[in-house]
Coordinates of N, CA and C in Angstrom, one line a residue:
X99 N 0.9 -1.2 0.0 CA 0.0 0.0 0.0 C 0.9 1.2 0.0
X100 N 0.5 2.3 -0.7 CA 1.1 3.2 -1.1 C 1.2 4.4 0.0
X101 N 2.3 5.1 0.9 CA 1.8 5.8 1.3 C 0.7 7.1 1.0
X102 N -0.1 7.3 2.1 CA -1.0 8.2 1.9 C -0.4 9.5 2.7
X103 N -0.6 10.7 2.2 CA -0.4 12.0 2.6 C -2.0 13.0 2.8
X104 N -1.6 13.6 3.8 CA -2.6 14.6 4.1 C -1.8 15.7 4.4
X105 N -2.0 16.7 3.4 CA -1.5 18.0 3.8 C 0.1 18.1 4.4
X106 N 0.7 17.0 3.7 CA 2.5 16.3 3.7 C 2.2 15.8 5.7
X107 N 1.0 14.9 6.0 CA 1.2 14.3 7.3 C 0.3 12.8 6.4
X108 N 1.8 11.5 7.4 CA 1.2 10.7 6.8 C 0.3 10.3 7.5
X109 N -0.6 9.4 7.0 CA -2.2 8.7 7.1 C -2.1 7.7 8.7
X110 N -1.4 7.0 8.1 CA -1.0 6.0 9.5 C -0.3 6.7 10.4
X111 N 0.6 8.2 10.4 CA 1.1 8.2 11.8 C -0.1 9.2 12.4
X112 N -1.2 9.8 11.4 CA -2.0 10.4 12.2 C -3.3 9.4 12.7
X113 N -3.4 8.2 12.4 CA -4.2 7.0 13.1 C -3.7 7.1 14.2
X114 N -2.2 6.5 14.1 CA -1.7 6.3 15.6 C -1.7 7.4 16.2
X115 N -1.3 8.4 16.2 CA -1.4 9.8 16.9 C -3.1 9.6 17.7
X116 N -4.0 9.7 16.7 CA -5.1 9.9 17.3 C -6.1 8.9 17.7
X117 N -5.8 7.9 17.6 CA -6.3 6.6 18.3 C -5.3 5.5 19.2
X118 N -4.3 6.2 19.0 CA -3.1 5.2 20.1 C -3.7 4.2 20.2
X119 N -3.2 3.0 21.2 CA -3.2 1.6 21.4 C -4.7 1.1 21.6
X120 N -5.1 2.0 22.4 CA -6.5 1.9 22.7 C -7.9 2.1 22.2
X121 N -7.9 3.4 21.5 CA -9.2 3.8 21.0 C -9.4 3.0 19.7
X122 N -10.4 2.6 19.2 CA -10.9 2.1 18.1 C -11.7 3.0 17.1
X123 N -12.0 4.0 17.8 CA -12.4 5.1 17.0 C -12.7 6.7 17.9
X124 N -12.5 7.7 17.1 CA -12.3 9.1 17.5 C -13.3 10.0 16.9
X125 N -13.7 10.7 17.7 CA -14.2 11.9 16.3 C -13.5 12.8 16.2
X126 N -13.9 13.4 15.5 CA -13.0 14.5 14.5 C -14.1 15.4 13.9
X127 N -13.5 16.4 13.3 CA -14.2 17.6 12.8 C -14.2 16.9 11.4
X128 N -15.4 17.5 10.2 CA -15.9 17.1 9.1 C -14.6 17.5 8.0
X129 N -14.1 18.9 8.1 CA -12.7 18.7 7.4 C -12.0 17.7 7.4
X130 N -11.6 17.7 8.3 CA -10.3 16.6 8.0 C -10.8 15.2 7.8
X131 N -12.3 14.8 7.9 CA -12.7 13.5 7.3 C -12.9 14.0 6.2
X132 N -13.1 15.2 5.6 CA -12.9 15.6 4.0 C -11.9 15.1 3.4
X133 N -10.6 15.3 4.3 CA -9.5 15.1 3.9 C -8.9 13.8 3.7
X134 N -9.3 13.4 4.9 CA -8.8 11.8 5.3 C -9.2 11.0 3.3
X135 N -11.2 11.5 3.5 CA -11.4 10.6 2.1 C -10.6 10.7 1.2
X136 N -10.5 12.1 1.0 CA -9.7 12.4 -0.4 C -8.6 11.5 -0.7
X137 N -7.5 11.3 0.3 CA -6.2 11.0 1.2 C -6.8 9.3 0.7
X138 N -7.9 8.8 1.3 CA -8.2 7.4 1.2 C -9.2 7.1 0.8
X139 N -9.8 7.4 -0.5 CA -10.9 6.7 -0.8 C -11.0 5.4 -1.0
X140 N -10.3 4.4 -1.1 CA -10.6 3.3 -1.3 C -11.0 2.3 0.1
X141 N -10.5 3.1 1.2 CA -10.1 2.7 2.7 C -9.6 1.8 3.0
X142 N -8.2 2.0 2.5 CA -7.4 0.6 3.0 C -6.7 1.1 3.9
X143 N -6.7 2.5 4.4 CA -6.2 2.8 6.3 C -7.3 2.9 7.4
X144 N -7.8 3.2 6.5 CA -9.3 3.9 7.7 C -10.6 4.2 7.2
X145 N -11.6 4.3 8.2 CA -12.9 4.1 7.7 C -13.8 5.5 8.3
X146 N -14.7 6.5 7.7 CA -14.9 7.6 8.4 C -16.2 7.3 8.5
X147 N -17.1 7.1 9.8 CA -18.3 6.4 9.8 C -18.7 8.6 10.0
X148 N -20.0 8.5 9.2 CA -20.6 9.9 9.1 C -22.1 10.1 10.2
X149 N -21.8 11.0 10.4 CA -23.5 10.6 11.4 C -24.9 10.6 11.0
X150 N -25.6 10.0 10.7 CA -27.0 9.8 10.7 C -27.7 9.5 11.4
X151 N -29.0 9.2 10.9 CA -30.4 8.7 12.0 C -30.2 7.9 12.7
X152 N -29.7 6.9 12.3 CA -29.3 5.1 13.2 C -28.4 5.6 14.3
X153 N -27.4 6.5 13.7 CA -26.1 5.7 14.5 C -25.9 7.0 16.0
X154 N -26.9 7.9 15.7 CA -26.8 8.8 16.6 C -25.4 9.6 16.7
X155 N -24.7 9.7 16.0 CA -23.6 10.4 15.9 C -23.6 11.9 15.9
X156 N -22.8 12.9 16.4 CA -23.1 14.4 16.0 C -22.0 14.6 15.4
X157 N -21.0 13.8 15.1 CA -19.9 14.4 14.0 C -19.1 12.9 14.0
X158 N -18.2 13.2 12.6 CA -17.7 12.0 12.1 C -16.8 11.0 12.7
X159 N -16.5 10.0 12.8 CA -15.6 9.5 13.6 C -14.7 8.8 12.8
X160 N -13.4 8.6 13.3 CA -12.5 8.0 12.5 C -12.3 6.8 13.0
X161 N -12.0 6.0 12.0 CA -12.1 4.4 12.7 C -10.7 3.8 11.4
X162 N -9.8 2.6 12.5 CA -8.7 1.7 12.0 C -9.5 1.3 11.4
X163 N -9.3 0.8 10.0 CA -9.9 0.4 8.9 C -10.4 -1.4 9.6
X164 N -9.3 -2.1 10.7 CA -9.9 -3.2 11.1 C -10.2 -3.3 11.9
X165 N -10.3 -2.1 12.8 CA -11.5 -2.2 13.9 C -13.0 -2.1 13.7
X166 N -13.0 -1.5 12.5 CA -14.2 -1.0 11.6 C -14.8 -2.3 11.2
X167 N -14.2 -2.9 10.3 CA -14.7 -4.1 9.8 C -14.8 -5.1 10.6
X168 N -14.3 -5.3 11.7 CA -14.6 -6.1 13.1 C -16.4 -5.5 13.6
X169 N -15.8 -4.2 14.1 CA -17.3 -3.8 14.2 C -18.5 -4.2 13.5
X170 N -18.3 -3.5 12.2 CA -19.4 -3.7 11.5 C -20.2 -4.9 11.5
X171 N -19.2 -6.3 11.0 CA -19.4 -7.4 10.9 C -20.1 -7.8 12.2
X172 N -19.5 -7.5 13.3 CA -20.2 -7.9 14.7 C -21.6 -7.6 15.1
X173 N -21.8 -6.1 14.6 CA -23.2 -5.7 14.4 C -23.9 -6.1 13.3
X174 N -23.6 -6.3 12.1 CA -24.4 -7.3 11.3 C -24.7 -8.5 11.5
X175 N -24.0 -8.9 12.6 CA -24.3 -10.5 13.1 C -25.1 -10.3 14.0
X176 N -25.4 -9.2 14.7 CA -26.4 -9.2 15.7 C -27.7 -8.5 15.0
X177 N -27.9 -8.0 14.3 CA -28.8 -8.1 13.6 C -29.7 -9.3 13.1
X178 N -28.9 -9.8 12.8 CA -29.1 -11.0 12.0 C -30.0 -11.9 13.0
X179 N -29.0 -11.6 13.6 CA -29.6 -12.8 15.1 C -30.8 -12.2 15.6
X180 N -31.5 -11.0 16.3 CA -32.3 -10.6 16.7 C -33.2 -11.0 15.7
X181 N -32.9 -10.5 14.1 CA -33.9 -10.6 13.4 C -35.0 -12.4 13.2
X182 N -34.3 -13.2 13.4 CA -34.4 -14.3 12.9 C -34.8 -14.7 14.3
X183 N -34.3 -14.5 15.9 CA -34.8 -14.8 16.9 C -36.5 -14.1 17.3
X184 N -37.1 -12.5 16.6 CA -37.8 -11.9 16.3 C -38.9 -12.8 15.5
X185 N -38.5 -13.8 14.6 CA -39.1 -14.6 14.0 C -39.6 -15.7 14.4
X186 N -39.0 -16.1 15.8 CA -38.8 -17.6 16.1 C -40.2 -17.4 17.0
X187 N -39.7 -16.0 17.4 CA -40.6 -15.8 18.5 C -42.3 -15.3 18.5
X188 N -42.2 -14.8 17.4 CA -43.6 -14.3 16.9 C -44.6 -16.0 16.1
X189 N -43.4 -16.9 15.7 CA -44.2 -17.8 15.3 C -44.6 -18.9 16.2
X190 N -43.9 -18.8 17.8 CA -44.1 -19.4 18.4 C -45.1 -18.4 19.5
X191 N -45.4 -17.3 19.6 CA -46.6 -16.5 20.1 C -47.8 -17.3 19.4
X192 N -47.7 -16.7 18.1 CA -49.3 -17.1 17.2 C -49.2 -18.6 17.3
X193 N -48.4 -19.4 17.7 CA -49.0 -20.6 17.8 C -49.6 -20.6 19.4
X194 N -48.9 -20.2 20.5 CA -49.3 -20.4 21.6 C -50.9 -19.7 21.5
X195 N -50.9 -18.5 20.9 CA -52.2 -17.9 21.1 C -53.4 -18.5 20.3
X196 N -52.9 -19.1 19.2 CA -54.2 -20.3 18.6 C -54.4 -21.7 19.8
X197 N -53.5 -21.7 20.5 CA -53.7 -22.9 21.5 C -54.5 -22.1 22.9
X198 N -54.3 -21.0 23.6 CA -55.5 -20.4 24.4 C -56.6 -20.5 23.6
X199 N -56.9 -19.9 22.8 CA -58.0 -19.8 22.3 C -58.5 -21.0 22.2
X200 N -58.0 -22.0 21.2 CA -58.7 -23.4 21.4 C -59.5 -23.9 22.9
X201 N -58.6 -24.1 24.0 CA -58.5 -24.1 25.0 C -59.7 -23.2 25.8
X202 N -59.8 -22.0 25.7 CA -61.0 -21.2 26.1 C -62.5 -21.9 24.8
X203 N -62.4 -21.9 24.0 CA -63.7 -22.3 23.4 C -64.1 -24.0 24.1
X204 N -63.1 -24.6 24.2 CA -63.2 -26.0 24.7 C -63.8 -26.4 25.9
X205 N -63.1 -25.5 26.8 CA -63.4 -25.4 28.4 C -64.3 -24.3 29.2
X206 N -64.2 -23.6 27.9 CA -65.6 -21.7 28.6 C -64.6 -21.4 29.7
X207 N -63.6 -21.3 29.7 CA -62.8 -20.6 30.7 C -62.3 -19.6 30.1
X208 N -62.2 -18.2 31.1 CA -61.8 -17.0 31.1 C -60.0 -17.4 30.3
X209 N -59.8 -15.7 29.6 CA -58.3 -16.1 29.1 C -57.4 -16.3 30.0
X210 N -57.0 -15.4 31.4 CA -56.2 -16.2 32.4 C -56.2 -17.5 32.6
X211 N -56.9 -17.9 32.9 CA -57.2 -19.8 33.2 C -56.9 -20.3 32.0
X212 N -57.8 -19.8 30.9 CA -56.7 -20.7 29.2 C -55.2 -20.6 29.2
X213 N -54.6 -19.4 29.5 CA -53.2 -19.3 29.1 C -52.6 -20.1 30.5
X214 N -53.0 -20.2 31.4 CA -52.5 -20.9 32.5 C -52.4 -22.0 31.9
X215 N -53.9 -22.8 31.4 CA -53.3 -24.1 31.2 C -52.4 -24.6 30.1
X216 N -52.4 -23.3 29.2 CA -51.9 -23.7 28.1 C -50.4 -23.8 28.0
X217 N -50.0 -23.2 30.0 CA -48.6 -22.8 29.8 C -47.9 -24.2 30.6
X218 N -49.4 -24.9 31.4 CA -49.0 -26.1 32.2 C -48.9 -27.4 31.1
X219 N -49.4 -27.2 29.7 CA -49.7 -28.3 29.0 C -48.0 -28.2 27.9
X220 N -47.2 -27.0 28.2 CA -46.2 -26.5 27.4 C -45.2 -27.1 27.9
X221 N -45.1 -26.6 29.4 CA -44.0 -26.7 30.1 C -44.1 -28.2 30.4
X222 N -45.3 -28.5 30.6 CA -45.2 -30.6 30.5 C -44.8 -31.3 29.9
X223 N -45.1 -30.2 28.6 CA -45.0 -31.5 27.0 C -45.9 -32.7 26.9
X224 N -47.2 -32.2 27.4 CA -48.4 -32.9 27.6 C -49.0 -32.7 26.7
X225 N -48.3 -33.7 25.5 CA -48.8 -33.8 24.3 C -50.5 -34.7 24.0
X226 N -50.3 -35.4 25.1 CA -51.7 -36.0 24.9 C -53.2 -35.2 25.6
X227 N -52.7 -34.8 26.6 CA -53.5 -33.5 27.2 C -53.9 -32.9 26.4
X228 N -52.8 -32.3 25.4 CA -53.3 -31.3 24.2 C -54.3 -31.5 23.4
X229 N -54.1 -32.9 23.5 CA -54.6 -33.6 22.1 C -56.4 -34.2 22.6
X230 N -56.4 -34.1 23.6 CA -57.4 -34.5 24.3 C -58.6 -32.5 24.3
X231 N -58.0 -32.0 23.9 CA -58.8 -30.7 23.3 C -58.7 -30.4 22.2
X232 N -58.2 -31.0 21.2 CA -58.5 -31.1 19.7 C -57.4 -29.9 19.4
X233 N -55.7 -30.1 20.3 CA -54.7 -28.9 19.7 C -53.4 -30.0 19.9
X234 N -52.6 -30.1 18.4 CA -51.4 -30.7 18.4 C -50.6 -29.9 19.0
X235 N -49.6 -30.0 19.7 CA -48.5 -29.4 20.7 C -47.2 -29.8 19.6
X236 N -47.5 -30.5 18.8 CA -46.0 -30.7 18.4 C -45.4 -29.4 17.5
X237 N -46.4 -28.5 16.9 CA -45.2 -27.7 16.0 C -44.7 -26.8 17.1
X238 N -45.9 -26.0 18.0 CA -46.0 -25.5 18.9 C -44.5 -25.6 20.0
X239 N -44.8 -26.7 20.2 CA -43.0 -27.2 21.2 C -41.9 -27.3 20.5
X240 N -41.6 -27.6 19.1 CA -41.1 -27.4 18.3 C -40.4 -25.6 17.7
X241 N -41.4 -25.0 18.0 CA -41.1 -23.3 18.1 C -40.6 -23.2 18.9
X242 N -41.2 -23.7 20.5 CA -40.4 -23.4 21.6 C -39.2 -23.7 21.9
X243 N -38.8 -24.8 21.4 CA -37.2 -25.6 21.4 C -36.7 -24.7 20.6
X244 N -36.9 -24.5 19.4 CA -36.1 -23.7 18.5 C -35.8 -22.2 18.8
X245 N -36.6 -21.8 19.8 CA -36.7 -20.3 20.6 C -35.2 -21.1 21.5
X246 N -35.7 -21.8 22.4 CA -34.7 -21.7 23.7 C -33.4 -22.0 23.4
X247 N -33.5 -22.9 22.4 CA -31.7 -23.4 21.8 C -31.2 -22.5 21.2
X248 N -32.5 -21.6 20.3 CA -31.3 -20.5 19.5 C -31.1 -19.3 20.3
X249 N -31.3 -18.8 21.6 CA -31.3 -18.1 22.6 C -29.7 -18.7 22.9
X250 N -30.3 -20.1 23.5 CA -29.1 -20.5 24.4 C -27.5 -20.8 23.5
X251 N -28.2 -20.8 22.3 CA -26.5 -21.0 21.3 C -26.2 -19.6 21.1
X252 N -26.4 -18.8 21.2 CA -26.1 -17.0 20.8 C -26.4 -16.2 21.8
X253 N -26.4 -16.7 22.9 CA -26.1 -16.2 24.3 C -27.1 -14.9 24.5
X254 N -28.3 -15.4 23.9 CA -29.9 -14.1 24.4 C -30.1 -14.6 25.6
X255 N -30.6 -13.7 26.2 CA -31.6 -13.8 26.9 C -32.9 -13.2 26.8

């Protein structure tokens, strides 16, 4: 990689300068991330995250090009994960909530008392119970496994 100059200061001693051992990223005033780009457009030293709506930022920050891509990556993996656990969870709600419901039409019991039993017929795995009110438990427990394992493999709570 070719050295980069900013205003005859080079690229990497002003990283190290301004993020020494420690920081992984700094802010800085909008010039000199003017500069820095010009200096590095491709960003093979550094990365200038800009501030917008998401990131809550009020001015630009400089970031080691691989603490950057460490970051980023780490938050796109938790996206990812939320999103897909966001999934697991809503499909195992609308199952639980077609199972009160069943449960209340079956028994004329209020919704507290349906979700009560519906939570004693869950946490049993009282698949025949279930079945004895005209509701299969198996996809239903099946959501729920797949909720708690993928919780318990990617460290949710």
């Amino acid at each position: 990689m070719a050295t980069k100059l900013i205003d005859g200061i080079v690229l990497n001693d002003l990283l190290k300068l301004s993020l020494g051992n420690v920081a992984d990223r700094v802010s800085i005033q909008r010039y000199i991330a003017d500069k820095i780009i010009a200096a590095d457009p491709a960003e093979e030293c550094c990365h200038i995250e800009w501030p917008n709506s998401e990131n809550g930022l009020t001015s630009p920050h400089l970031w080691r090009i691989e603490d950057w891509r460490t970051s980023y990556s780490r938050h796109t993996r938790k996206k990812e994960l939320d999103n897909k656990a966001r999934d697991i969870e809503v499909r195992a709600s609308e199952l639980r909530v077609k199972f009160v419901k069943r449960l209340r039409i079956k028994t004329g019991s209020d919704e507290p008392t349906a979700q009560e039993l519906a939570t004693v017929f869950i946490k049993s795995r009282n698949k025949e119970g279930a079945l004895f009110f005209g509701v299969d438990l198996t996809e239903l427990l099946e959501a729920d496994d797949a909720l708690q394992s993928f919780k318990t493999l990617n460290n949710i709570k």
